[in-house]
GROMACS .gro file of N, CA, C and O in nm:
model
  340
    1PHE      N    1   0.082  -0.121   0.002
    1PHE     CA    2  -0.004  -0.002  -0.002
    1PHE      C    3   0.098   0.132  -0.001
    1PHE      O    4   0.175   0.130   0.084
    2GLN      N    5   0.058   0.220  -0.089
    2GLN     CA    6   0.151   0.355  -0.098
    2GLN      C    7   0.071   0.475  -0.069
    2GLN      O    8  -0.052   0.463  -0.122
    3ILE      N    9   0.137   0.575  -0.012
    3ILE     CA   10   0.074   0.705   0.003
    3ILE      C   11   0.152   0.788  -0.063
    3ILE      O   12   0.296   0.790  -0.018
    4THR      N   13   0.107   0.877  -0.150
    4THR     CA   14   0.204   0.974  -0.218
    4THR      C   15   0.177   1.121  -0.206
    4THR      O   16   0.045   1.147  -0.215
    5THR      N   17   0.257   1.190  -0.134
    5THR     CA   18   0.229   1.339  -0.105
    5THR      C   19   0.325   1.417  -0.201
    5THR      O   20   0.400   1.375  -0.263
    6ASN      N   21   0.321   1.549  -0.187
    6ASN     CA   22   0.422   1.638  -0.277
    6ASN      C   23   0.552   1.635  -0.206
    6ASN      O   24   0.639   1.678  -0.283
    7LYS      N   25   0.574   1.574  -0.086
    7LYS     CA   26   0.715   1.561  -0.040
    7LYS      C   27   0.772   1.429  -0.050
    7LYS      O   28   0.918   1.415  -0.066
    8CYS      N   29   0.697   1.322  -0.038
    8CYS     CA   30   0.755   1.179  -0.055
    8CYS      C   31   0.630   1.067  -0.087
    8CYS      O   32   0.517   1.094  -0.098
    9THR      N   33   0.702   0.959  -0.106
    9THR     CA   34   0.618   0.842  -0.127
    9THR      C   35   0.633   0.742  -0.011
    9THR      O   36   0.762   0.729   0.021
   10VAL      N   37   0.528   0.713   0.045
   10VAL     CA   38   0.538   0.609   0.173
   10VAL      C   39   0.500   0.492   0.135
   10VAL      O   40   0.376   0.475   0.096
   11THR      N   41   0.573   0.372   0.152
   11THR     CA   42   0.564   0.249   0.107
   11THR      C   43   0.509   0.162   0.239
   11THR      O   44   0.584   0.194   0.339
   12ASN      N   45   0.407   0.102   0.252
   12ASN     CA   46   0.374  -0.003   0.366
   12ASN      C   47   0.338  -0.122   0.321
   12ASN      O   48   0.300  -0.166   0.241
   13ILE      N   49   0.384  -0.227   0.417
   13ILE     CA   50   0.373  -0.364   0.411
   13ILE      C   51   0.263  -0.392   0.498
   13ILE      O   52   0.267  -0.342   0.634
   14ILE      N   53   0.131  -0.435   0.475
   14ILE     CA   54   0.032  -0.461   0.568
   14ILE      C   55  -0.010  -0.612   0.586
   14ILE      O   56   0.026  -0.693   0.494
   15ASN      N   57  -0.071  -0.636   0.703
   15ASN     CA   58  -0.125  -0.754   0.714
   15ASN      C   59  -0.265  -0.756   0.708
   15ASN      O   60  -0.328  -0.710   0.792
   16ILE      N   61  -0.336  -0.818   0.589
   16ILE     CA   62  -0.462  -0.812   0.562
   16ILE      C   63  -0.546  -0.915   0.650
   16ILE      O   64  -0.670  -0.917   0.651
   17ASN      N   65  -0.492  -1.003   0.729
   17ASN     CA   66  -0.534  -1.098   0.826
   17ASN      C   67  -0.588  -1.025   0.949
   17ASN      O   68  -0.665  -1.092   1.018
   18ILE      N   69  -0.541  -0.918   0.973
   18ILE     CA   70  -0.600  -0.844   1.087
   18ILE      C   71  -0.698  -0.738   1.053
   18ILE      O   72  -0.687  -0.633   0.966
   19ASN      N   73  -0.817  -0.767   1.104
   19ASN     CA   74  -0.943  -0.685   1.072
   19ASN      C   75  -0.998  -0.626   1.212
   19ASN      O   76  -1.118  -0.606   1.187
   20SER      N   77  -0.940  -0.630   1.294
   20SER     CA   78  -0.983  -0.560   1.430
   20SER      C   79  -0.876  -0.514   1.507
   20SER      O   80  -0.757  -0.543   1.483
   21TYR      N   81  -0.900  -0.430   1.604
   21TYR     CA   82  -0.800  -0.376   1.665
   21TYR      C   83  -0.730  -0.469   1.764
   21TYR      O   84  -0.808  -0.542   1.856
   22GLU      N   85  -0.609  -0.463   1.778
   22GLU     CA   86  -0.512  -0.555   1.855
   22GLU      C   87  -0.433  -0.504   1.951
   22GLU      O   88  -0.420  -0.531   2.076
   23GLN      N   89  -0.373  -0.381   1.900
   23GLN     CA   90  -0.286  -0.310   2.001
   23GLN      C   91  -0.251  -0.172   1.926
   23GLN      O   92  -0.287  -0.158   1.823
   24PRO      N   93  -0.205  -0.080   2.005
   24PRO     CA   94  -0.164   0.040   1.953
   24PRO      C   95  -0.090   0.038   1.828
   24PRO      O   96   0.008  -0.048   1.813
   25GLY      N   97  -0.126   0.107   1.711
   25GLY     CA   98  -0.038   0.092   1.601
   25GLY      C   99  -0.097   0.160   1.490
   25GLY      O  100  -0.209   0.223   1.494
   26LEU      N  101  -0.052   0.149   1.377
   26LEU     CA  102  -0.101   0.209   1.249
   26LEU      C  103  -0.175   0.096   1.168
   26LEU      O  104  -0.143  -0.011   1.155
   27TYR      N  105  -0.304   0.146   1.134
   27TYR     CA  106  -0.387   0.047   1.063
   27TYR      C  107  -0.446   0.106   0.934
   27TYR      O  108  -0.453   0.224   0.935
   28LEU      N  109  -0.488   0.013   0.855
   28LEU     CA  110  -0.544   0.071   0.723
   28LEU      C  111  -0.699   0.059   0.764
   28LEU      O  112  -0.752  -0.064   0.781
   29LEU      N  113  -0.777   0.172   0.746
   29LEU     CA  114  -0.916   0.179   0.771
   29LEU      C  115  -0.991   0.196   0.637
   29LEU      O  116  -0.925   0.260   0.549
   30ASN      N  117  -1.111   0.153   0.644
   30ASN     CA  118  -1.215   0.177   0.525
   30ASN      C  119  -1.325   0.237   0.550
   30ASN      O  120  -1.393   0.193   0.659
   31ASP      N  121  -1.351   0.362   0.521
   31ASP     CA  122  -1.466   0.434   0.529
   31ASP      C  123  -1.563   0.468   0.411
   31ASP      O  124  -1.515   0.559   0.334
   32LYS      N  125  -1.653   0.369   0.395
   32LYS     CA  126  -1.745   0.378   0.265
   32LYS      C  127  -1.651   0.379   0.140
   32LYS      O  128  -1.648   0.455   0.051
   33ASN      N  129  -1.559   0.275   0.132
   33ASN     CA  130  -1.475   0.244   0.019
   33ASN      C  131  -1.363   0.354   0.015
   33ASN      O  132  -1.294   0.349  -0.104
   34ILE      N  133  -1.342   0.429   0.100
   34ILE     CA  134  -1.218   0.529   0.104
   34ILE      C  135  -1.125   0.479   0.204
   34ILE      O  136  -1.161   0.459   0.309
   35TYR      N  137  -1.024   0.433   0.160
   35TYR     CA  138  -0.906   0.382   0.252
   35TYR      C  139  -0.803   0.474   0.288
   35TYR      O  140  -0.773   0.562   0.224
   36PHE      N  141  -0.780   0.477   0.423
   36PHE     CA  142  -0.687   0.556   0.476
   36PHE      C  143  -0.618   0.504   0.605
   36PHE      O  144  -0.676   0.403   0.654
   37MET      N  145  -0.499   0.550   0.632
   37MET     CA  146  -0.418   0.491   0.741
   37MET      C  147  -0.438   0.589   0.848
   37MET      O  148  -0.430   0.704   0.852
   38ALA      N  149  -0.435   0.530   0.982
   38ALA     CA  150  -0.461   0.599   1.095
   38ALA      C  151  -0.387   0.535   1.204
   38ALA      O  152  -0.381   0.407   1.208
   39TYR      N  153  -0.349   0.605   1.305
   39TYR     CA  154  -0.290   0.547   1.431
   39TYR      C  155  -0.380   0.521   1.537
   39TYR      O  156  -0.475   0.616   1.554
   40LEU      N  157  -0.412   0.391   1.587
   40LEU     CA  158  -0.510   0.364   1.662
   40LEU      C  159  -0.454   0.328   1.816
   40LEU      O  160  -0.359   0.270   1.822
   41GLU      N  161  -0.527   0.363   1.917
   41GLU     CA  162  -0.512   0.344   2.050
   41GLU      C  163  -0.631   0.348   2.124
   41GLU      O  164  -0.713   0.414   2.094
   42ILE      N  165  -0.623   0.282   2.245
   42ILE     CA  166  -0.739   0.299   2.342
   42ILE      C  167  -0.744   0.428   2.380
   42ILE      O  168  -0.660   0.493   2.424
   43SER      N  169  -0.867   0.499   2.395
   43SER     CA  170  -0.891   0.640   2.428
   43SER      C  171  -0.846   0.668   2.566
   43SER      O  172  -0.896   0.588   2.655
   44GLU      N  173  -0.778   0.763   2.602
   44GLU     CA  174  -0.744   0.783   2.745
   44GLU      C  175  -0.874   0.842   2.822
   44GLU      O  176  -0.883   0.830   2.953
   45ARG      N  177  -0.972   0.934   2.738
   45ARG     CA  178  -1.081   0.966   2.808
   45ARG      C  179  -1.187   0.880   2.836
   45ARG      O  180  -1.261   0.902   2.913
   46ASP      N  181  -1.200   0.783   2.730
   46ASP     CA  182  -1.299   0.677   2.760
   46ASP      C  183  -1.260   0.542   2.702
   46ASP      O  184  -1.235   0.525   2.586
   47ASN      N  185  -1.207   0.457   2.799
   47ASN     CA  186  -1.171   0.330   2.759
   47ASN      C  187  -1.235   0.231   2.662
   47ASN      O  188  -1.189   0.112   2.628
   48LYS      N  189  -1.366   0.279   2.645
   48LYS     CA  190  -1.471   0.194   2.557
   48LYS      C  191  -1.455   0.242   2.421
   48LYS      O  192  -1.518   0.178   2.318
   49LYS      N  193  -1.375   0.340   2.389
   49LYS     CA  194  -1.358   0.398   2.271
   49LYS      C  195  -1.223   0.396   2.216
   49LYS      O  196  -1.128   0.375   2.291
   50ILE      N  197  -1.201   0.402   2.070
   50ILE     CA  198  -1.067   0.410   2.013
   50ILE      C  199  -1.039   0.534   1.980
   50ILE      O  200  -1.109   0.622   1.914
   51SER      N  201  -0.919   0.589   2.005
   51SER     CA  202  -0.869   0.706   1.951
   51SER      C  203  -0.810   0.696   1.816
   51SER      O  204  -0.726   0.604   1.799
   52VAL      N  205  -0.850   0.769   1.722
   52VAL     CA  206  -0.800   0.753   1.574
   52VAL      C  207  -0.738   0.877   1.529
   52VAL      O  208  -0.793   0.995   1.549
   53LYS      N  209  -0.620   0.855   1.502
   53LYS     CA  210  -0.542   0.976   1.455
   53LYS      C  211  -0.488   0.960   1.319
   53LYS      O  212  -0.397   0.882   1.280
   54PRO      N  213  -0.562   1.005   1.213
   54PRO     CA  214  -0.523   0.986   1.072
   54PRO      C  215  -0.381   1.015   1.052
   54PRO      O  216  -0.321   1.122   1.092
   55TYR      N  217  -0.318   0.922   0.948
   55TYR     CA  218  -0.184   0.943   0.919
   55TYR      C  219  -0.154   1.064   0.852
   55TYR      O  220  -0.040   1.148   0.877
   56LEU      N  221  -0.227   1.106   0.766
   56LEU     CA  222  -0.215   1.232   0.672
   56LEU      C  223  -0.277   1.342   0.767
   56LEU      O  224  -0.399   1.322   0.812
   57GLN      N  225  -0.219   1.448   0.798
   57GLN     CA  226  -0.270   1.547   0.901
   57GLN      C  227  -0.368   1.638   0.839
   57GLN      O  228  -0.400   1.744   0.902
   58THR      N  229  -0.412   1.604   0.722
   58THR     CA  230  -0.508   1.692   0.655
   58THR      C  231  -0.655   1.666   0.720
   58THR      O  232  -0.759   1.724   0.713
   59PHE      N  233  -0.675   1.544   0.802
   59PHE     CA  234  -0.778   1.519   0.873
   59PHE      C  235  -0.763   1.515   1.024
   59PHE      O  236  -0.650   1.503   1.070
   60SER      N  237  -0.887   1.544   1.083
   60SER     CA  238  -0.876   1.558   1.232
   60SER      C  239  -0.876   1.430   1.312
   60SER      O  240  -0.951   1.354   1.274
   61PRO      N  241  -0.808   1.412   1.439
   61PRO     CA  242  -0.838   1.306   1.510
   61PRO      C  243  -0.987   1.292   1.571
   61PRO      O  244  -1.035   1.394   1.581
   62PHE      N  245  -1.010   1.183   1.611
   62PHE     CA  246  -1.151   1.156   1.666
   62PHE      C  247  -1.152   1.021   1.745
   62PHE      O  248  -1.069   0.939   1.750
   63HIS      N  249  -1.264   1.004   1.822
   63HIS     CA  250  -1.280   0.905   1.907
   63HIS      C  251  -1.414   0.811   1.850
   63HIS      O  252  -1.506   0.887   1.824
   64ILE      N  253  -1.407   0.683   1.877
   64ILE     CA  254  -1.506   0.613   1.811
   64ILE      C  255  -1.528   0.492   1.880
   64ILE      O  256  -1.399   0.426   1.928
   65ILE      N  257  -1.638   0.432   1.874
   65ILE     CA  258  -1.638   0.292   1.935
   65ILE      C  259  -1.576   0.178   1.832
   65ILE      O  260  -1.594   0.211   1.705
   66GLU      N  261  -1.521   0.076   1.887
   66GLU     CA  262  -1.446  -0.005   1.804
   66GLU      C  263  -1.545  -0.075   1.686
   66GLU      O  264  -1.507  -0.088   1.571
   67GLU      N  265  -1.668  -0.112   1.737
   67GLU     CA  266  -1.768  -0.176   1.643
   67GLU      C  267  -1.808  -0.081   1.526
   67GLU      O  268  -1.840  -0.152   1.412
   68ALA      N  269  -1.769   0.034   1.535
   68ALA     CA  270  -1.810   0.132   1.416
   68ALA      C  271  -1.693   0.153   1.330
   68ALA      O  272  -1.718   0.198   1.196
   69LEU      N  273  -1.587   0.097   1.356
   69LEU     CA  274  -1.454   0.103   1.260
   69LEU      C  275  -1.453  -0.009   1.171
   69LEU      O  276  -1.489  -0.134   1.210
   70THR      N  277  -1.406   0.011   1.053
   70THR     CA  278  -1.381  -0.103   0.941
   70THR      C  279  -1.234  -0.107   0.925
   70THR      O  280  -1.181  -0.020   0.857
   71ILE      N  281  -1.165  -0.196   0.995
   71ILE     CA  282  -1.033  -0.203   0.980
   71ILE      C  283  -0.999  -0.321   0.882
   71ILE      O  284  -1.038  -0.428   0.871
   72SER      N  285  -0.921  -0.292   0.777
   72SER     CA  286  -0.901  -0.373   0.660
   72SER      C  287  -0.750  -0.433   0.673
   72SER      O  288  -0.725  -0.547   0.632
   73ALA      N  289  -0.665  -0.369   0.759
   73ALA     CA  290  -0.543  -0.438   0.768
   73ALA      C  291  -0.456  -0.350   0.881
   73ALA      O  292  -0.492  -0.254   0.917
   74ARG      N  293  -0.350  -0.417   0.914
   74ARG     CA  294  -0.257  -0.353   1.010
   74ARG      C  295  -0.127  -0.328   0.948
   74ARG      O  296  -0.070  -0.433   0.874
   75VAL      N  297  -0.057  -0.220   0.958
   75VAL     CA  298   0.075  -0.191   0.894
   75VAL      C  299   0.167  -0.247   0.970
   75VAL      O  300   0.183  -0.236   1.099
   76ILE      N  301   0.273  -0.341   0.914
   76ILE     CA  302   0.369  -0.411   0.987
   76ILE      C  303   0.500  -0.361   0.952
   76ILE      O  304   0.612  -0.382   1.015
   77TRP      N  305   0.516  -0.283   0.842
   77TRP     CA  306   0.650  -0.210   0.799
   77TRP      C  307   0.612  -0.094   0.718
   77TRP      O  308   0.519  -0.098   0.646
   78GLN      N  309   0.711   0.011   0.722
   78GLN     CA  310   0.687   0.135   0.655
   78GLN      C  311   0.824   0.196   0.620
   78GLN      O  312   0.915   0.197   0.694
   79CYS      N  313   0.835   0.251   0.507
   79CYS     CA  314   0.958   0.343   0.463
   79CYS      C  315   0.904   0.438   0.377
   79CYS      O  316   0.801   0.442   0.305
   80SER      N  317   0.993   0.525   0.337
   80SER     CA  318   0.959   0.657   0.260
   80SER      C  319   1.072   0.689   0.174
   80SER      O  320   1.192   0.653   0.202
   81LYS      N  321   1.039   0.744   0.060
   81LYS     CA  322   1.139   0.810  -0.025
   81LYS      C  323   1.106   0.934  -0.074
   81LYS      O  324   0.999   0.988  -0.099
   82VAL      N  325   1.196   1.028  -0.016
   82VAL     CA  326   1.169   1.186  -0.047
   82VAL      C  327   1.173   1.209  -0.211
   82VAL      O  328   1.265   1.168  -0.277
   83ILE      N  329   1.081   1.279  -0.239
   83ILE     CA  330   1.086   1.334  -0.386
   83ILE      C  331   1.156   1.479  -0.390
   83ILE      O  332   1.133   1.571  -0.337
   84LEU      N  333   1.265   1.471  -0.478
   84LEU     CA  334   1.333   1.594  -0.512
   84LEU      C  335   1.282   1.672  -0.627
   84LEU      O  336   1.252   1.620  -0.732
   85LYS      N  337   1.285   1.795  -0.608
   85LYS     CA  338   1.213   1.875  -0.711
   85LYS      C  339   1.327   1.953  -0.772
   85LYS      O  340   1.419   2.012  -0.713
   0.00000   0.00000   0.00000
C-alpha cells in the first residue's frame, strides 16, 4: 500500500489478516470504500472508545467505538522516499 504526497512516497507492508484492533499501532481503515491509514489506540478519556489519529494530518483526530470502525489491515512495516524537485 502506498501513499504519495508532494514531499514523499510512503510504502507500507500490511497484514490483511488483521481486521480488528489488537494493540496500538498504524492500521488501514475503510470508510465507505475510502481507504486511509490511522494510528489507533485505546482512548485515554473513555476506554470503551478507540482514539483515531489519521496518518495524513489533513484530517482531524476523533474517538469512536470499535464496532463502528472498519479495519482492513494493520501496517507491519513502513519506509519513505523523498521526492526531490
